[in-house]
Amino acid sequence: MTMEQKEFEIEHKRLTDTVHYMDQILQSSKQNIQAAQDNIRSAMANLEYIDSSDSFLNILTNTRFFEMARNQKEGLEAIRQKPYFARIHFQREGEAEELLYIGKTSLFHSETHEPIIVDWRSPVANVYYDGRLGDLTYNVRGEELNGHLFAKRQYKIDNAELLDYRDVDLTTNDELLQEALEGKADVRLTEIVSTIQKEQNEIIRAHLRQPILVQGAAGSGKTTIALHRISYFLYTMGEHFKPEQLMILAPNQLFIDYIGDVLPELGVDKICQTTYADYVQNATKIKLKLQNPNEQLEQLIAKKCEVEENFMISKIKGSPFYQLMMDRYLEHYEEQLAVLFDDVYIEKYRIMKGEHLRKLFLIEFHYMPIEKRLERIKKVIQTEVKRKSTTVLSTLNARYEEAIGRSLNGIRDDVKRRRVVTKFIDERDERIPKIKQEAKTTASVYMKKFQKAKIKQAYRDIVTNRELLNDIAPEWTLAEVEQFIQAHKKEKWVLEDLAALYYLQAKIKGIDEQWKMRVVFIDEVQDYSYFQLAALKTGLETDMFTMVGDLAQGIHSYRALNEWSPVLELFPRATYATLQKSYRTTIEIMEVANEILMQMEEDLPLVEPVVRHGKAPSFIQQEVFNTQIIKQTFENIKASNHRSIALICKTVEEAKYIVKELEQVNFPAQLLDENSSIDQNRLLVVPSHLAKGLEFDAVMIVAFDTPYYDHAIDRKLLYVALTRAMHELYLIGPSKETFLLA
């Protein structure tokens, strides 16, 4: 037997032993779950007959045990087929050498407490992702430790069987990565943990209590990094943060479905996954019929118009100036409320000065939302009324006692004395209960003049009230004010309005705890405006944001970001990182995409594809759309054993037309919209703006009635379409110029 065969036998036995031990644990977990369920049922049944506090404790203990057993069972079941993917031969300074096997979750021997599998998120696993062989340092809870890495090994395991292993030096050139890149789009995302690269790993593990902004090229793994950073965050900071306090903001529902399988694979569930529009409407409880944000983009694409002329208002609504307008409105609103603070009286006795209350409202409690300040002031008044009304009543009682005493001793005339004493007693008996009653309602009655704001109505007033606009936007000319009012005469709501609504809600009413996320992960951040991010940061009162995006894919730049400097000003503590390597596309496909990148106005470096060659992109010349060509190309791609195949066109109208044409010849096509569930057996027909964030094994880009023009938006849409393909790319249209290529 050769050395290689012996080593394979050792590794094979190690895997077999690991799987066997996992099966034992799983069997034990099933029994524990059953026992815990039986104990809970028994305790529930005995509640009526024995001391209920004992039974209740029994239920609590068993419920906790049940949860632990179930979680362990689910965790092990998820990794049984591939328990680990790598091994390091490592020696911590001053300790013995050890072999550590790295997988998606930890597993320790119940008796020896030795690690059987080390979680990829643990500090020592960082050595695998980050370190070359030799001496190195690694960080454990802020402390630098030294060690020596002798070797790194990777495993190819399927269905709990060892297929192969290989020893590597640098993970950037390893075969496991190459195999993953050559894999299928629908499985690649869930297996990425084994091929995380050094530069990706640095971002995943970057300071967790600080914001981070990542400019990542198409295919550089931005989404992957965001998802793994969530997983790493919960692993490292789980005792301080619940998953429910974390939120990932995705561009659309299609994207949420696309990543749906990944988070459970990473051991993350219960995290809030939503879109900006849905989050704002839930957090503000304001329901709106929003215009589809892609409609504006469609109009822009169809008209080939200049952004500045047609979308000036969209741009304004995302700008720092619009935030300034909202702040001026809030000052104006505060002043209106401040003048309502007058002195607080019970009967004729002054309890508090209006001036003091005004100071509390404008200065002392200014850090709180306006209506929370008013609630606090009501409590202050209630406390003060309670305290001072006791003094008032005591003083009055004493005065009446004194007056009655004087009358009894000082008036000789019986009739007159009786009349005066009776008058004092009646007056006291009427006045004191009245004061007591008034004291109970003083604060409520006083606060009635402070009407609760209606945010939606307030915002409508801002955008349609000429006098108010003159106050809060004095920089605008009369013509600009008029243009703004005319645009809002008809009540229609667009995505850009949400930042202002959320900001006003945060400043006036505050955001409910349920929606006050403490950590935020944003994908496709280039499609957000400055004010959208500023409003979120204000409402959530945190800057713990992980933001990933690519300016080259900023197809909504007419209303969103076209540079990162405003974001870095908004998040002064943020780390800024760039990823220029693309792991998605072949060198041949990326060369074509880089041609379009060079034509963009933004000064962005060219994308570096990881060394992986493939089929050269094909240009198929066709004057008009031809179903036969599509069918033939689809079948050729299928013959190469590719599963996810997309046809990307420029507009929704074109996509609808193509699907209709294909259906007429009984060709299996699916039109993707924001709420689609992807059917891998069909040709996926996708409008270019919806393709962003997705990847496919092969892509056909067609352009007939709607060619790509030499215009900022068109260049970005085309770049997005070109960079979706992993292995094969076909351009179908009248000429290469249709695709902005020479």
Tab-separated table of C-alpha atoms in Angstrom, residues 31-50 52 54-70:
chain	number	residue	atom	x	y	z
A	31	GLN	CA	-34.644	9.872	22.685
A	32	ASN	CA	-34.007	13.067	24.669
A	33	ILE	CA	-36.588	14.951	22.610
A	34	GLN	CA	-39.127	12.165	23.211
A	35	ALA	CA	-38.322	12.085	26.945
A	36	ALA	CA	-38.602	15.871	27.233
A	37	GLN	CA	-41.959	15.838	25.399
A	38	ASP	CA	-43.225	13.049	27.691
A	39	ASN	CA	-42.062	14.992	30.783
A	40	ILE	CA	-43.803	18.157	29.554
A	41	ARG	CA	-47.033	16.234	28.917
A	42	SER	CA	-46.800	14.595	32.369
A	43	ALA	CA	-46.138	17.922	34.107
A	44	MET	CA	-49.073	19.537	32.256
A	45	ALA	CA	-51.370	16.697	33.349
A	46	ASN	CA	-50.217	16.994	36.986
A	47	LEU	CA	-50.694	20.741	37.239
A	48	GLU	CA	-54.101	20.322	38.820
A	49	TYR	CA	-53.048	17.692	41.368
A	50	ILE	CA	-49.650	18.680	42.734
A	52	SER	CA	-48.283	23.958	40.571
A	54	ASP	CA	-43.034	22.555	40.987
A	55	SER	CA	-44.871	21.476	37.872
A	56	PHE	CA	-44.330	24.818	36.213
A	57	LEU	CA	-40.568	24.637	36.888
A	58	ASN	CA	-40.591	21.086	35.528
A	59	ILE	CA	-42.266	22.294	32.321
A	60	LEU	CA	-39.765	25.170	31.945
A	61	THR	CA	-36.747	22.896	32.495
A	62	ASN	CA	-37.988	20.294	30.037
A	63	THR	CA	-38.954	22.924	27.452
A	64	ARG	CA	-35.420	24.346	27.561
A	65	PHE	CA	-33.961	20.845	27.329
A	66	PHE	CA	-36.311	20.043	24.453
A	67	GLU	CA	-35.147	23.171	22.566
A	68	MET	CA	-31.456	22.311	23.124
A	69	ALA	CA	-31.926	18.693	22.013
A	70	ARG	CA	-33.931	19.733	18.967
